[in-house]
mmCIF file of C-alpha atoms and ligand atoms in Angstrom:
data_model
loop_
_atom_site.group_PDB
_atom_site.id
_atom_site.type_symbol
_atom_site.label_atom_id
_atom_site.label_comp_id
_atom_site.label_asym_id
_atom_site.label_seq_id
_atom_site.Cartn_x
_atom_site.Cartn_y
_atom_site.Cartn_z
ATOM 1 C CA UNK A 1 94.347 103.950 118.869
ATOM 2 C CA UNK A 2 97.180 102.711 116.975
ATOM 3 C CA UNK A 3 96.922 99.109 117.905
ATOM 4 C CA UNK A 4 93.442 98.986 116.023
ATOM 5 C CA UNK A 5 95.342 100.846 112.362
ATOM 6 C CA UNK A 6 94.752 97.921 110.036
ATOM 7 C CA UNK A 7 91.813 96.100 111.525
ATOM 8 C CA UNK A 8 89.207 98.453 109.997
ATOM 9 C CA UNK A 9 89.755 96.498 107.203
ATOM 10 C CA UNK A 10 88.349 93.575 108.665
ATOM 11 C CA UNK A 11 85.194 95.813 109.073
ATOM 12 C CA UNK A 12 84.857 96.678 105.256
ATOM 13 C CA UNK A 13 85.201 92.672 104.556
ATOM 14 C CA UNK A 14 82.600 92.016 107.375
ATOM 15 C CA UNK A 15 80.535 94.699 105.583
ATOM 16 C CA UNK A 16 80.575 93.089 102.007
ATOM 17 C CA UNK A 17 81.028 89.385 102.740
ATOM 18 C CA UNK A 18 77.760 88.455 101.733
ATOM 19 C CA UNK A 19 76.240 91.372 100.137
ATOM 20 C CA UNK A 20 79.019 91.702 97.101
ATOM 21 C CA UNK A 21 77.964 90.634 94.173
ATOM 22 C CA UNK A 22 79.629 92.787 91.324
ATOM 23 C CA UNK A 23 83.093 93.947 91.870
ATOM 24 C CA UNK A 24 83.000 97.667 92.041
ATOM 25 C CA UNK A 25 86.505 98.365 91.300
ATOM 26 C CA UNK A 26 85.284 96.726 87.927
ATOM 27 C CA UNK A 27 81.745 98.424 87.922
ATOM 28 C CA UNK A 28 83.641 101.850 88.418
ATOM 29 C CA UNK A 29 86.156 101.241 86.187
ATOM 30 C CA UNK A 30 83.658 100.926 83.585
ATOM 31 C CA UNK A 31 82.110 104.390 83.749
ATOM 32 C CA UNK A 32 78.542 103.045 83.888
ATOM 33 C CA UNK A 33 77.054 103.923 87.280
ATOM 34 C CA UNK A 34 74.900 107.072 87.979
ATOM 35 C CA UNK A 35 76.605 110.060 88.997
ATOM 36 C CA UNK A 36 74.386 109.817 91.983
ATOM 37 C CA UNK A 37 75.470 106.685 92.826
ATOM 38 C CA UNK A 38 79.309 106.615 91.581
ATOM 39 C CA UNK A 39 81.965 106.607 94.167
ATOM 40 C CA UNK A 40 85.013 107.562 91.514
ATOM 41 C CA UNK A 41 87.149 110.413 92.413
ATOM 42 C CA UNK A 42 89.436 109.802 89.183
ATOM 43 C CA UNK A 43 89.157 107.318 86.112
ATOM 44 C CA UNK A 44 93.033 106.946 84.935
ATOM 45 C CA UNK A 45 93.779 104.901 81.485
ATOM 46 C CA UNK A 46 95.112 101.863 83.347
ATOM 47 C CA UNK A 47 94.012 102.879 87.368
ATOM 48 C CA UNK A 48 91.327 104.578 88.928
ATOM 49 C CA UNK A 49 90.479 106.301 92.364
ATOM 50 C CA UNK A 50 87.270 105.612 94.258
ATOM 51 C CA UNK A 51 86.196 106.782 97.427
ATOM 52 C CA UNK A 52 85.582 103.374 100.339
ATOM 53 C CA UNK A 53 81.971 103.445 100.961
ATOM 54 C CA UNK A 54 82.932 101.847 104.279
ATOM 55 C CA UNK A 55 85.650 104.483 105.338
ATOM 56 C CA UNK A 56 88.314 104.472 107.835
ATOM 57 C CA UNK A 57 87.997 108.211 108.067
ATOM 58 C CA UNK A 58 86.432 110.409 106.156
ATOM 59 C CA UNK A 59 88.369 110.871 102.746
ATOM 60 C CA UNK A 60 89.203 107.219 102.373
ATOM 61 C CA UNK A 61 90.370 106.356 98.965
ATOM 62 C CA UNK A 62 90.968 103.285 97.060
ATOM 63 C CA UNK A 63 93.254 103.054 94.141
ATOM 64 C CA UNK A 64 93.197 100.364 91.736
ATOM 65 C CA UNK A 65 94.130 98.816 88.291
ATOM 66 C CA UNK A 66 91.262 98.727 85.899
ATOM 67 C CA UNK A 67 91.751 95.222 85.008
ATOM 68 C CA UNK A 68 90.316 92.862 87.529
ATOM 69 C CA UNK A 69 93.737 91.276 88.814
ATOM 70 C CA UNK A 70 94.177 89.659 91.747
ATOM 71 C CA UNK A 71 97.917 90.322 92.906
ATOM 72 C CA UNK A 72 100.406 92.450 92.750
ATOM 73 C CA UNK A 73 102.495 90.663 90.684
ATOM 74 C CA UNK A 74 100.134 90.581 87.481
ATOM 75 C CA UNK A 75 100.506 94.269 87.714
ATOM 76 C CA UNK A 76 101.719 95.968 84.508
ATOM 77 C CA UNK A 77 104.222 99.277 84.764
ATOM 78 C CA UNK A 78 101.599 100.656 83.415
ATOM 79 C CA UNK A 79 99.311 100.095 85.984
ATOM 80 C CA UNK A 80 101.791 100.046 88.786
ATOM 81 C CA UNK A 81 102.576 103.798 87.633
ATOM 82 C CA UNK A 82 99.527 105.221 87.530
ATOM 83 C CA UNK A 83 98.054 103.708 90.779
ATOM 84 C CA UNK A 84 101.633 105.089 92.339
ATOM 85 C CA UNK A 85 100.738 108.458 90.657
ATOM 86 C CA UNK A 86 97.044 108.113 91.340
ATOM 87 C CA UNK A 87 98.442 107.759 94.987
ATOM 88 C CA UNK A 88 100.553 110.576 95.392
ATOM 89 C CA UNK A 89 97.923 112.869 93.738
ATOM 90 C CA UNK A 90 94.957 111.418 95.980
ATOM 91 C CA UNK A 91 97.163 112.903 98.849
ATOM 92 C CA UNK A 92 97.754 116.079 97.196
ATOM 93 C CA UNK A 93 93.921 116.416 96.826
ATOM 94 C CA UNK A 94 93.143 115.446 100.430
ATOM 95 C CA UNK A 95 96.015 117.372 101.979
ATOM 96 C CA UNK A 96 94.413 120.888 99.617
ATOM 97 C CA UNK A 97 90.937 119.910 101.191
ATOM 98 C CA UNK A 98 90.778 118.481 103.906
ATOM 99 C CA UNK A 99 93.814 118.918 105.332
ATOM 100 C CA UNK A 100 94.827 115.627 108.049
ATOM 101 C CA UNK A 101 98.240 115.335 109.903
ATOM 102 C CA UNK A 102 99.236 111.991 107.961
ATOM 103 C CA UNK A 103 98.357 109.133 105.897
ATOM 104 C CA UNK A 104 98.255 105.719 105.921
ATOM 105 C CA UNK A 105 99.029 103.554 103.099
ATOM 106 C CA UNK A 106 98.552 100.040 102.262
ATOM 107 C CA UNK A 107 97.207 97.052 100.535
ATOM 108 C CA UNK A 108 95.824 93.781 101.726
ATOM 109 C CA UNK A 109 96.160 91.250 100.164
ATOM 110 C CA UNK A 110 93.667 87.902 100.789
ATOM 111 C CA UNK A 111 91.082 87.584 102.473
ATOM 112 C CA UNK A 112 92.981 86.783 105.435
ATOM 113 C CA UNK A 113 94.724 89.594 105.364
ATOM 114 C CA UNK A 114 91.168 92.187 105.761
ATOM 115 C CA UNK A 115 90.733 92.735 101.653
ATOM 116 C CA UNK A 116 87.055 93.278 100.979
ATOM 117 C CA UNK A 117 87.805 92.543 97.625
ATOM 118 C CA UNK A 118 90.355 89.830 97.380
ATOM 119 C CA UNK A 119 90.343 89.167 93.647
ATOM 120 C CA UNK A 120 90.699 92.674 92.801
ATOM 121 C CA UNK A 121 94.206 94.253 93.919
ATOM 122 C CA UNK A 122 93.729 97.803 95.436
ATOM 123 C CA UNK A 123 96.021 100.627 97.438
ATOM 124 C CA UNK A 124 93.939 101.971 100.533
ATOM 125 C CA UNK A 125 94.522 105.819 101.083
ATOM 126 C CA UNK A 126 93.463 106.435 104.433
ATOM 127 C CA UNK A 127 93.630 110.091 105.878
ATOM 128 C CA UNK A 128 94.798 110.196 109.666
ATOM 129 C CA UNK A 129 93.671 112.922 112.284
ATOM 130 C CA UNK A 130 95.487 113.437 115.620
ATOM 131 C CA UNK A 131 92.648 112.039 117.513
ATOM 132 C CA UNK A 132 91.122 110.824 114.679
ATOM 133 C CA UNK A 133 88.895 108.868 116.901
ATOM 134 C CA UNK A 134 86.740 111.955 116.885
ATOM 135 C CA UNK A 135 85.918 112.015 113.796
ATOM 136 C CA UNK A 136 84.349 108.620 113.556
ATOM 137 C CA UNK A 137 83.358 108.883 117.465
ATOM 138 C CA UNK A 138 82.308 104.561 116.962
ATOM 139 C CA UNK A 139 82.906 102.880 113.735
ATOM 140 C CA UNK A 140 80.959 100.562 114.121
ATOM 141 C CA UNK A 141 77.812 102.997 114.544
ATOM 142 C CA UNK A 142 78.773 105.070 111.709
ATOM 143 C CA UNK A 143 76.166 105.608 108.942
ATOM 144 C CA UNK A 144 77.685 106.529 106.359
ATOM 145 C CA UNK A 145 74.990 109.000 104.365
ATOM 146 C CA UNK A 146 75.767 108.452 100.462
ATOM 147 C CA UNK A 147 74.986 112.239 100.413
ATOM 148 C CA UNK A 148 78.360 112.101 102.696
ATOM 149 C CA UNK A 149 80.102 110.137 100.179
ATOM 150 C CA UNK A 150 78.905 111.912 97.180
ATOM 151 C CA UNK A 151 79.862 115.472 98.844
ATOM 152 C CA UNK A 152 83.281 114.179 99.847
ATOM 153 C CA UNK A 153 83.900 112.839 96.235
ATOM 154 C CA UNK A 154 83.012 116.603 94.406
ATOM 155 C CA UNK A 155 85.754 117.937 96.837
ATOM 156 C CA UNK A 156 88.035 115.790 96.346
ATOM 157 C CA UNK A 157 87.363 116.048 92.670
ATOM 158 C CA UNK A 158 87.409 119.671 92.409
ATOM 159 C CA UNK A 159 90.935 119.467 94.344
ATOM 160 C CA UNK A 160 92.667 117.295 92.284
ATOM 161 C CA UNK A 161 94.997 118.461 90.218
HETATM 162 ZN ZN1 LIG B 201 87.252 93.824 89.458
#
Protein backbone atom coordinates (compact mmCIF):
# COMPACT_ATOMS: atom_id res chain seq x y z
CA UNK A 1 0.00 0.00 0.00
CA UNK A 2 2.55 2.41 0.92
CA UNK A 3 4.80 1.97 -2.03
CA UNK A 4 1.89 3.38 -4.31
CA UNK A 5 1.45 6.96 -1.57
CA UNK A 6 2.39 9.58 -4.13
CA UNK A 7 1.61 8.00 -7.45
CA UNK A 8 -2.13 8.82 -7.28
CA UNK A 9 -1.03 11.91 -8.36
CA UNK A 10 0.03 10.71 -11.54
CA UNK A 11 -3.68 9.58 -11.86
CA UNK A 12 -5.21 13.15 -11.32
CA UNK A 13 -2.57 14.46 -14.15
CA UNK A 14 -3.58 11.45 -16.39
CA UNK A 15 -7.17 12.55 -15.62
CA UNK A 16 -6.81 16.29 -16.73
CA UNK A 17 -4.01 16.16 -19.30
CA UNK A 18 -6.08 16.86 -22.09
CA UNK A 19 -9.37 17.81 -20.79
CA UNK A 20 -8.06 21.10 -18.67
CA UNK A 21 -8.74 23.99 -20.09
CA UNK A 22 -9.39 26.70 -17.30
CA UNK A 23 -7.39 26.45 -14.20
CA UNK A 24 -9.77 25.74 -11.42
CA UNK A 25 -7.70 26.82 -8.61
CA UNK A 26 -8.24 30.21 -10.56
CA UNK A 27 -11.98 29.51 -11.54
CA UNK A 28 -12.60 28.78 -7.71
CA UNK A 29 -10.75 31.38 -6.50
CA UNK A 30 -12.94 33.65 -8.28
CA UNK A 31 -16.25 32.80 -6.63
CA UNK A 32 -18.07 32.39 -9.95
CA UNK A 33 -19.09 28.74 -10.33
CA UNK A 34 -22.56 27.32 -9.32
CA UNK A 35 -22.95 26.12 -5.96
CA UNK A 36 -23.90 22.93 -7.65
CA UNK A 37 -20.96 22.70 -9.37
CA UNK A 38 -18.25 24.43 -6.93
CA UNK A 39 -15.75 22.24 -5.29
CA UNK A 40 -14.56 25.10 -2.53
CA UNK A 41 -14.56 24.09 1.00
CA UNK A 42 -13.07 27.65 2.09
CA UNK A 43 -12.31 30.98 0.08
CA UNK A 44 -9.38 32.69 2.32
CA UNK A 45 -8.19 36.47 1.32
CA UNK A 46 -4.92 35.25 -0.19
CA UNK A 47 -5.62 31.02 -0.22
CA UNK A 48 -8.41 28.89 -0.69
CA UNK A 49 -9.48 25.16 0.00
CA UNK A 50 -11.10 22.98 -2.64
CA UNK A 51 -12.04 19.57 -2.52
CA UNK A 52 -9.81 17.12 -5.60
CA UNK A 53 -12.46 16.03 -7.88
CA UNK A 54 -10.09 13.12 -8.57
CA UNK A 55 -9.49 12.06 -4.84
CA UNK A 56 -7.00 9.96 -3.20
CA UNK A 57 -9.54 9.16 -0.54
CA UNK A 58 -12.46 10.52 0.18
CA UNK A 59 -11.95 14.05 1.87
CA UNK A 60 -9.10 15.05 -0.38
CA UNK A 61 -8.33 18.67 -0.20
CA UNK A 62 -6.32 21.05 -2.12
CA UNK A 63 -5.00 24.25 -0.75
CA UNK A 64 -3.82 26.98 -2.79
CA UNK A 65 -2.81 30.71 -3.28
CA UNK A 66 -5.37 32.69 -5.13
CA UNK A 67 -2.98 34.13 -7.48
CA UNK A 68 -2.09 31.80 -10.27
CA UNK A 69 1.73 31.22 -9.32
CA UNK A 70 3.64 28.63 -10.35
CA UNK A 71 6.27 27.88 -7.47
CA UNK A 72 6.78 28.06 -4.24
CA UNK A 73 9.08 30.61 -4.21
CA UNK A 74 6.74 33.46 -5.71
CA UNK A 75 4.75 32.75 -2.65
CA UNK A 76 3.98 35.81 -0.49
CA UNK A 77 3.85 35.42 3.65
CA UNK A 78 0.74 36.20 3.05
CA UNK A 79 -0.14 33.46 1.09
CA UNK A 80 2.30 31.04 2.57
CA UNK A 81 0.32 31.74 5.98
CA UNK A 82 -2.90 31.24 5.11
CA UNK A 83 -2.44 28.08 2.92
CA UNK A 84 -0.30 26.82 6.24
CA UNK A 85 -3.41 27.87 8.29
CA UNK A 86 -5.86 26.77 5.63
CA UNK A 87 -3.88 23.42 6.16
CA UNK A 88 -3.98 22.90 9.67
CA UNK A 89 -7.72 23.85 9.77
CA UNK A 90 -8.61 21.47 6.70
CA UNK A 91 -7.33 18.73 9.18
CA UNK A 92 -9.19 19.98 12.03
CA UNK A 93 -12.37 19.79 9.84
CA UNK A 94 -11.66 16.29 8.50
CA UNK A 95 -10.40 14.87 11.78
CA UNK A 96 -14.27 16.48 13.50
CA UNK A 97 -15.98 14.62 10.48
CA UNK A 98 -14.68 12.14 9.21
CA UNK A 99 -12.39 11.08 11.46
CA UNK A 100 -9.04 9.01 9.53
CA UNK A 101 -5.92 7.68 11.45
CA UNK A 102 -3.45 10.19 9.58
CA UNK A 103 -2.71 12.51 6.88
CA UNK A 104 -0.64 12.96 4.20
CA UNK A 105 0.76 16.14 3.11
CA UNK A 106 2.44 17.40 0.14
CA UNK A 107 2.97 19.35 -2.97
CA UNK A 108 4.21 18.46 -6.39
CA UNK A 109 5.75 20.40 -8.07
CA UNK A 110 6.09 19.94 -12.26
CA UNK A 111 4.66 18.00 -14.21
CA UNK A 112 7.16 15.45 -13.67
CA UNK A 113 6.70 15.35 -10.40
CA UNK A 114 2.47 14.12 -10.71
CA UNK A 115 1.01 18.02 -10.47
CA UNK A 116 -2.24 18.12 -12.40
CA UNK A 117 -1.85 21.62 -12.39
CA UNK A 118 1.73 22.58 -12.82
CA UNK A 119 1.42 26.33 -13.24
CA UNK A 120 -0.68 26.71 -10.31
CA UNK A 121 1.19 25.84 -6.87
CA UNK A 122 -1.10 23.79 -4.50
CA UNK A 123 -0.76 21.72 -0.92
CA UNK A 124 -2.58 18.22 -1.31
CA UNK A 125 -4.45 17.21 2.00
CA UNK A 126 -4.99 13.69 1.71
CA UNK A 127 -6.89 11.78 4.57
CA UNK A 128 -5.34 8.20 5.31
CA UNK A 129 -7.40 5.09 6.60
CA UNK A 130 -5.71 1.98 8.08
CA UNK A 131 -6.62 -0.05 5.13
CA UNK A 132 -7.55 2.71 3.30
CA UNK A 133 -7.58 0.52 0.31
CA UNK A 134 -11.14 -0.19 1.29
CA UNK A 135 -12.39 2.73 0.88
CA UNK A 136 -11.49 3.24 -2.72
CA UNK A 137 -11.66 -0.76 -3.25
CA UNK A 138 -9.83 0.21 -7.22
CA UNK A 139 -8.95 3.70 -8.04
CA UNK A 140 -8.89 3.39 -11.08
CA UNK A 141 -12.71 2.22 -11.25
CA UNK A 142 -13.83 4.83 -8.97
CA UNK A 143 -16.66 7.13 -10.16
CA UNK A 144 -16.59 9.73 -8.42
CA UNK A 145 -20.56 10.98 -8.21
CA UNK A 146 -20.38 14.99 -8.03
CA UNK A 147 -23.35 14.40 -5.63
CA UNK A 148 -20.28 12.62 -3.62
CA UNK A 149 -18.22 15.59 -3.94
CA UNK A 150 -20.81 18.13 -3.28
CA UNK A 151 -22.00 16.11 0.02
CA UNK A 152 -18.42 15.76 1.20
CA UNK A 153 -17.80 19.57 0.67
CA UNK A 154 -21.18 20.72 3.03
CA UNK A 155 -19.49 18.50 5.75
CA UNK A 156 -16.51 19.58 5.58
CA UNK A 157 -17.89 23.07 5.44
CA UNK A 158 -20.17 22.81 8.25
CA UNK A 159 -17.01 21.40 10.32
CA UNK A 160 -14.74 23.96 9.82
CA UNK A 161 -14.11 26.12 12.26
ZN1 LIG B 1 -4.64 29.37 -11.56
Amino acid sequence: MTKTLWAPWRLEYIKQAGEQTECVFCEEAAGNLAEGETLLVRMGAAAVAILNKYPYSSGHLMVAPRRHVGSLAELTDEEALEIHRLAVAAIGALDRVYGPGGFNLGWNLGHIAGAGIADHVHLHVVPRWSGDTNFMPVLADVKVLPEHLLETRDRLRAGWE
